[in-house]
XYZ file of C-alpha atoms in Angstrom:
342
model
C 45.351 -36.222 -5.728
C 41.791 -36.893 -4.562
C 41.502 -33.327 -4.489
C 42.472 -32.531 -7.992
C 40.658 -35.309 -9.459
C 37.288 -33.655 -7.481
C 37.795 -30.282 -8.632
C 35.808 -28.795 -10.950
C 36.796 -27.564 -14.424
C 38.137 -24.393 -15.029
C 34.779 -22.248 -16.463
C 35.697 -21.604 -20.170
C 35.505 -17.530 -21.272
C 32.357 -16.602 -22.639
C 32.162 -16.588 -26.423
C 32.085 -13.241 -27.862
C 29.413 -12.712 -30.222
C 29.773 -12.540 -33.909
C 27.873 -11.626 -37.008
C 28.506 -12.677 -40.444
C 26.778 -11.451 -43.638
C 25.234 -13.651 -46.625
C 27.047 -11.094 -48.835
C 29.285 -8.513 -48.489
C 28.090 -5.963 -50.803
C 24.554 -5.887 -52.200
C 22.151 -2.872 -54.194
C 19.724 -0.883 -52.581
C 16.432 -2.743 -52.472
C 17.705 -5.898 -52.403
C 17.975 -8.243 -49.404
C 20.411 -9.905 -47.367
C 20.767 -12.658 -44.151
C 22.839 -11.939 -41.390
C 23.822 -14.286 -39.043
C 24.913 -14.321 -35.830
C 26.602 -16.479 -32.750
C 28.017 -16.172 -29.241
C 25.252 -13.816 -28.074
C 23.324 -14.500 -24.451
C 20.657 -16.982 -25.252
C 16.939 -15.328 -25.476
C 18.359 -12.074 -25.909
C 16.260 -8.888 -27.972
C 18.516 -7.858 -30.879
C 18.222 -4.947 -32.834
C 19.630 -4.797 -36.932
C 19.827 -1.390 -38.608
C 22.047 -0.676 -41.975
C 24.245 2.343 -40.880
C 25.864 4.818 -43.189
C 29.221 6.605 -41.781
C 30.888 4.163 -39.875
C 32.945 1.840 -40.111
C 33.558 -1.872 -37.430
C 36.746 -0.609 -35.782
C 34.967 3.408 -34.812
C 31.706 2.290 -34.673
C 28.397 4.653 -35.850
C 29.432 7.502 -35.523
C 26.597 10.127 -35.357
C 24.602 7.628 -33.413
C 21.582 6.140 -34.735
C 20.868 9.083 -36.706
C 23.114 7.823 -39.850
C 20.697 4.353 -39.615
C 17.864 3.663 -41.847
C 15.909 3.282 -38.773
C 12.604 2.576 -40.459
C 13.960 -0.614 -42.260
C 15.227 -2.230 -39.450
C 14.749 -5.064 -38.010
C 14.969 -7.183 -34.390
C 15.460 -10.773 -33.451
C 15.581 -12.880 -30.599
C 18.407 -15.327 -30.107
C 17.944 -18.699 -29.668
C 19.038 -21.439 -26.578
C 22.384 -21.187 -28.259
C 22.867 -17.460 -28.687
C 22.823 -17.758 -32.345
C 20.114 -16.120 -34.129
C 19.651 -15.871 -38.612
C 17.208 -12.920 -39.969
C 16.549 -11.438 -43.204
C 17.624 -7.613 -43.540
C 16.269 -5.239 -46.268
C 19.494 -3.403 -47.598
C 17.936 0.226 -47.310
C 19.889 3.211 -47.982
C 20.992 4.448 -44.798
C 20.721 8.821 -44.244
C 24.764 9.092 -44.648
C 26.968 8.149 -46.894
C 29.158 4.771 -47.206
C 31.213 3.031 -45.451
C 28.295 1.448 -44.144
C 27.599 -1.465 -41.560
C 24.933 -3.501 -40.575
C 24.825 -2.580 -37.106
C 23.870 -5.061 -34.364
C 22.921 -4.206 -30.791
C 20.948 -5.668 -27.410
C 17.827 -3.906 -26.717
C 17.364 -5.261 -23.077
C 20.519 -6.861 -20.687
C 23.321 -5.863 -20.508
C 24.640 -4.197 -23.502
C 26.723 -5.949 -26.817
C 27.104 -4.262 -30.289
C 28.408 -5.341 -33.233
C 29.236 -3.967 -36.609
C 29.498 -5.983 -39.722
C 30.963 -3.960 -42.835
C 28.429 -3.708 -45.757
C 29.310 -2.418 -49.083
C 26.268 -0.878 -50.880
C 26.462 -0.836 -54.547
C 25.494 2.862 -55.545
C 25.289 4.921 -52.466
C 27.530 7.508 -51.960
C 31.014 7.352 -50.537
C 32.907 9.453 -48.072
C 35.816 9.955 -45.696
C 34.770 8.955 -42.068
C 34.491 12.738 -40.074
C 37.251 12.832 -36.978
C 36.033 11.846 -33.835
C 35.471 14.545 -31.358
C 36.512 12.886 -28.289
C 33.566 12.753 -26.722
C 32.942 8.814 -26.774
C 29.943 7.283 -26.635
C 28.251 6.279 -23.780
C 25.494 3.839 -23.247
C 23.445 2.210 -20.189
C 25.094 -1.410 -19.381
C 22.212 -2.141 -16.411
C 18.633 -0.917 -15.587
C 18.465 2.254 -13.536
C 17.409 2.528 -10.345
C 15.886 4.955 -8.057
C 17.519 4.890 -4.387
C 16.245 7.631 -1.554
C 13.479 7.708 0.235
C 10.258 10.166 1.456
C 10.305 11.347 4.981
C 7.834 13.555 7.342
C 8.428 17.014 5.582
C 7.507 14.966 2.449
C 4.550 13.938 4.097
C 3.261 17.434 4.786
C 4.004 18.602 0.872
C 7.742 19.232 0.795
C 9.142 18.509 -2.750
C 9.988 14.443 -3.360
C 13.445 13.578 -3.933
C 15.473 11.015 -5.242
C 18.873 9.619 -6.645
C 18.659 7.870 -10.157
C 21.719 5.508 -10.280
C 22.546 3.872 -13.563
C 25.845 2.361 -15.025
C 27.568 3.383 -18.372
C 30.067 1.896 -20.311
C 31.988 3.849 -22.696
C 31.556 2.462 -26.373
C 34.033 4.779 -28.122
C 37.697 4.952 -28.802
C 38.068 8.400 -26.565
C 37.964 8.942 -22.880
C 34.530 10.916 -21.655
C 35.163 13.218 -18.782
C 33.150 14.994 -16.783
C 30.203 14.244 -18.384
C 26.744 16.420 -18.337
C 23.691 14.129 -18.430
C 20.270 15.687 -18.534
C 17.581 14.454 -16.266
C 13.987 14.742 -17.021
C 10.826 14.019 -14.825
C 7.141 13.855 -16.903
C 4.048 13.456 -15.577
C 1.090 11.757 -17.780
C 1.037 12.871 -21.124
C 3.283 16.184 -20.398
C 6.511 16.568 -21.885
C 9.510 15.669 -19.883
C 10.739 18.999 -18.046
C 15.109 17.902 -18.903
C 17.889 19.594 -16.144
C 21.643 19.493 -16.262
C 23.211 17.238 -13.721
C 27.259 17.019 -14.434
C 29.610 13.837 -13.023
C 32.975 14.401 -12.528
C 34.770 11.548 -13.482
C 36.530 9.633 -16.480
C 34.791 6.835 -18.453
C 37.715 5.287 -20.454
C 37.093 3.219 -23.776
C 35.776 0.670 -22.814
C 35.638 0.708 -19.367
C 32.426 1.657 -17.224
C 31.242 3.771 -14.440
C 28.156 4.041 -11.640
C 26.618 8.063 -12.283
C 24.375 9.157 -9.523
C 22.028 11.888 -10.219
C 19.717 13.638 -8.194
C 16.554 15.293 -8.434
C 13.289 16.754 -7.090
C 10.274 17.331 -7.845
C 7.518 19.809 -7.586
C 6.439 20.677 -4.082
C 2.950 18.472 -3.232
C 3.733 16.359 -5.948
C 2.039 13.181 -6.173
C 1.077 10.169 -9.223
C 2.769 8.272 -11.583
C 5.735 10.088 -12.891
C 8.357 8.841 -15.660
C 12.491 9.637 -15.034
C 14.884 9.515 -17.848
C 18.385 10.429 -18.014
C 19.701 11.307 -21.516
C 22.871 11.851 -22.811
C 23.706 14.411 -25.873
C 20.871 13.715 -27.676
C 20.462 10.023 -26.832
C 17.522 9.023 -23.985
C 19.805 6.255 -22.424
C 17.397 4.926 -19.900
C 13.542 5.410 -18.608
C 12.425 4.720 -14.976
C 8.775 4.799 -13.672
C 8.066 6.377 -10.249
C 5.099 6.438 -8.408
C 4.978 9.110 -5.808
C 2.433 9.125 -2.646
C -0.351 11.633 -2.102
C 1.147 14.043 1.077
C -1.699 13.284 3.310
C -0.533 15.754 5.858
C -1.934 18.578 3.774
C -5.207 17.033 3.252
C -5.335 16.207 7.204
C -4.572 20.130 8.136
C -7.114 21.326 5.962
C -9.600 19.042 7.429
C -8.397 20.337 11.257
C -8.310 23.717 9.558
C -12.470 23.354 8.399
C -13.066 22.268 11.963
C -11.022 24.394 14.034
C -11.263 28.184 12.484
C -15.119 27.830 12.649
C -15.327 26.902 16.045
C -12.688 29.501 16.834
C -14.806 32.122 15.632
C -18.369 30.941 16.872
C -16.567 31.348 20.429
C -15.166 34.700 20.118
C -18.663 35.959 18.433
C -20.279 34.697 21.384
C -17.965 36.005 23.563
C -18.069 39.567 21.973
C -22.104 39.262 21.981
C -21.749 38.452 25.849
C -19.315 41.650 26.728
C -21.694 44.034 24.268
C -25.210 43.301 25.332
C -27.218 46.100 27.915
C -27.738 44.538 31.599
C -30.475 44.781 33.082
C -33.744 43.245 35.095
C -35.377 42.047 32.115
C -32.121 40.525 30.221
C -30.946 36.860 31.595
C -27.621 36.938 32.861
C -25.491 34.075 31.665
C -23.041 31.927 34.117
C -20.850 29.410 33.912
C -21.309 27.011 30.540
C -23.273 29.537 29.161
C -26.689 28.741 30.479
C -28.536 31.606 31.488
C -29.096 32.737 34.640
C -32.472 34.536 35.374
C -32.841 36.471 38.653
C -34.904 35.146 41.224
C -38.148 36.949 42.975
C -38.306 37.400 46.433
C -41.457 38.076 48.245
C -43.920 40.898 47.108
C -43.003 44.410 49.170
C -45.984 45.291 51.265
C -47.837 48.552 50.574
C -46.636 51.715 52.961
C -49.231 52.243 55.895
C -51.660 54.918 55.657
C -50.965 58.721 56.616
C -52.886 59.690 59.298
C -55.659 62.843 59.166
C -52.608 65.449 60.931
C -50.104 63.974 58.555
C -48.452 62.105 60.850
C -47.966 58.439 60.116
C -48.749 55.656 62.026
C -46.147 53.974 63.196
C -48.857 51.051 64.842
C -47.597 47.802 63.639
C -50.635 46.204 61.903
C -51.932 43.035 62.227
C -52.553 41.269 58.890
C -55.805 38.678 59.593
C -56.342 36.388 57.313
C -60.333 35.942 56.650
C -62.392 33.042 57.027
C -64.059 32.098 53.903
C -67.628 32.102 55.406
C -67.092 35.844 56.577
C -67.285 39.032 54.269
C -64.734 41.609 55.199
C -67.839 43.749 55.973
C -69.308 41.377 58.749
C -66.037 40.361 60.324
C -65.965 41.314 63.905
C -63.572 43.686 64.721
C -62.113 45.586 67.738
C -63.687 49.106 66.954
C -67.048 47.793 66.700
C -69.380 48.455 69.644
C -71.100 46.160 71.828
C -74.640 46.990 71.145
C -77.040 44.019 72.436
C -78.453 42.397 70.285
C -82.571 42.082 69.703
C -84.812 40.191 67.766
C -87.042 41.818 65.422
C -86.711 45.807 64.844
C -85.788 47.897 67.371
């Protein structure tokens, strides 16, 4: 008992939202208020007059049977509820028309409220295709991540995830989404990427696609996955500079120079003439110049019968007060010596 009485109310279902129109048929050129309630509170709402549709099959063609120029967008209040002023335009296709109502951001909500225009054309509704129509329910994301190759300039990869509900009364299988990758002001460069799988009407579904990009690519790059000829969702990506490259050029400056100063002095060193006068180089490259030994003396005399003397001579060294002339010698006579003239 204690227990029930403590337990908390049962959360009531959310309120679907609703849009009502001031009139139900107006002219061209004139103006009418639609109102609406049971939308997320604070939520961007977008109000275009469509041509070829109809509330149970929805716009068929897409936006391009709106008169996208005249519409207009509101923001919902605390309550969800919202009241705007819409120019009835005349839409590019012809009646039945709607006033079409739609979440720009959030998770996704349309509405159609039939409109009668009072002098636009009239038509049958074309038969649907099958296709469906598929729309982005939750912002995309990019999951994946760069590793060493990337580093070094290997082409950047990633998976964009996003999830799509199917808006349409037909199953969509297999679809083909395009992905396109644009850098700066360049056009996006689009690719196939097929899903296999089966949205069902109304039902939804996570698509994975992957991609790459150029190899060395680096900056701020935008990714955006369209469908038919709808863009359903835009994600930025900013890639890193591969600073491996830049780093192996710089080694490459430093090392191929210095590679080939050492084999030019090593070719210089293998092709230059030896000899006396050239320095020989040892180890570190200094150079090595030869050393002088002591001067060779002069070979001795011949003698008068062409003989040579084989008399080991005595080298004298002379006294600085003594001429060679007057230094006594062993061949020199004794004569006595006298004073005066003799």
């Amino acid at each position: 008992m204690l227990l029930a009485a403590w337990a908390p109310p049962a959360a009531a279902d959310d309120p679907k939202p609703v849009v009502t129109l001031s009139k139900p048929e107006a002219a061209k050129g004139t103006e009418i208020t639609a109102n609406g309630t049971g939308w997320r509170p604070g939520t961007l709402l977008m109000l275009l007059v469509c041509g070829q549709s109809s509330p149970g099959q929805g716009v068929i063609g897409g936006t391009n049977s709106c008169a996208n120029a005249d519409g207009r967008a509101v923001t919902t209040d605390a309550k969800g509820a919202f009241s705007k002023p819409l120019p009835v335009a005349a839409p590019p296709k012809p009646c039945p028309c709607v006033v079409h109502v739609a979440t720009v951001t959030g998770e996704q909500a349309v509405v159609d409220a039939e409109l009668k225009i009072t002098g636009h054309p009239v038509a049958p509704l074309p038969e649907q295709s099958g296709t469906g129509r598929l729309s982005v329910l939750t912002a995309p994301r990019l999951d994946g991540s760069s590793g060493i190759l990337t580093w070094f300039g290997a082409p950047p990869s990633r998976t964009l995830v996003v999830t799509v509900g199917n808006l349409g009364s037909a199953p969509v299988k297999d679809p083909v989404f395009q992905v396109g990758t644009s850098h700066g002001v360049f056009a996006p460069q689009w690719e196939d990427r097929q899903w296999k799988g089966t949205v069902a009407p109304g039902g939804k579904a996570e698509v994975r696609l992957g991609f790459e990009l150029s190899a060395g690519a680096h900056g701020d790059y935008q990714v955006s996955v369209k469908y038919g000829q709808k863009v359903l969702a835009t994600q930025p990506w900013g890639v890193g500079r591969p600073w491996g490259v830049t780093l192996f050029w710089i080694l490459l400056c430093l090392v191929v120079p210095a590679a080939v100063f050492r084999i030019g002095m090593a070719v210089v060193d293998k092709v230059r003439p030896s000899g006396a006068g050239h320095a020989r180089r040892g180890r570190g490259g200094r150079p090595r110049w030869p050393v002088r030994g002591p001067a060779a003396e002069p070979a001795p005399p011949s003698a008068a019968n062409g003989t040579t003397a084989t008399a080991a001579t005595t080298t004298t060294t002379a006294l600085p007060w003594f001429t060679p002339d007057s230094a006594p010698t062993e061949n020199r006579p004794n004569t006595p010596t006298t004073k005066g003239n003799p």
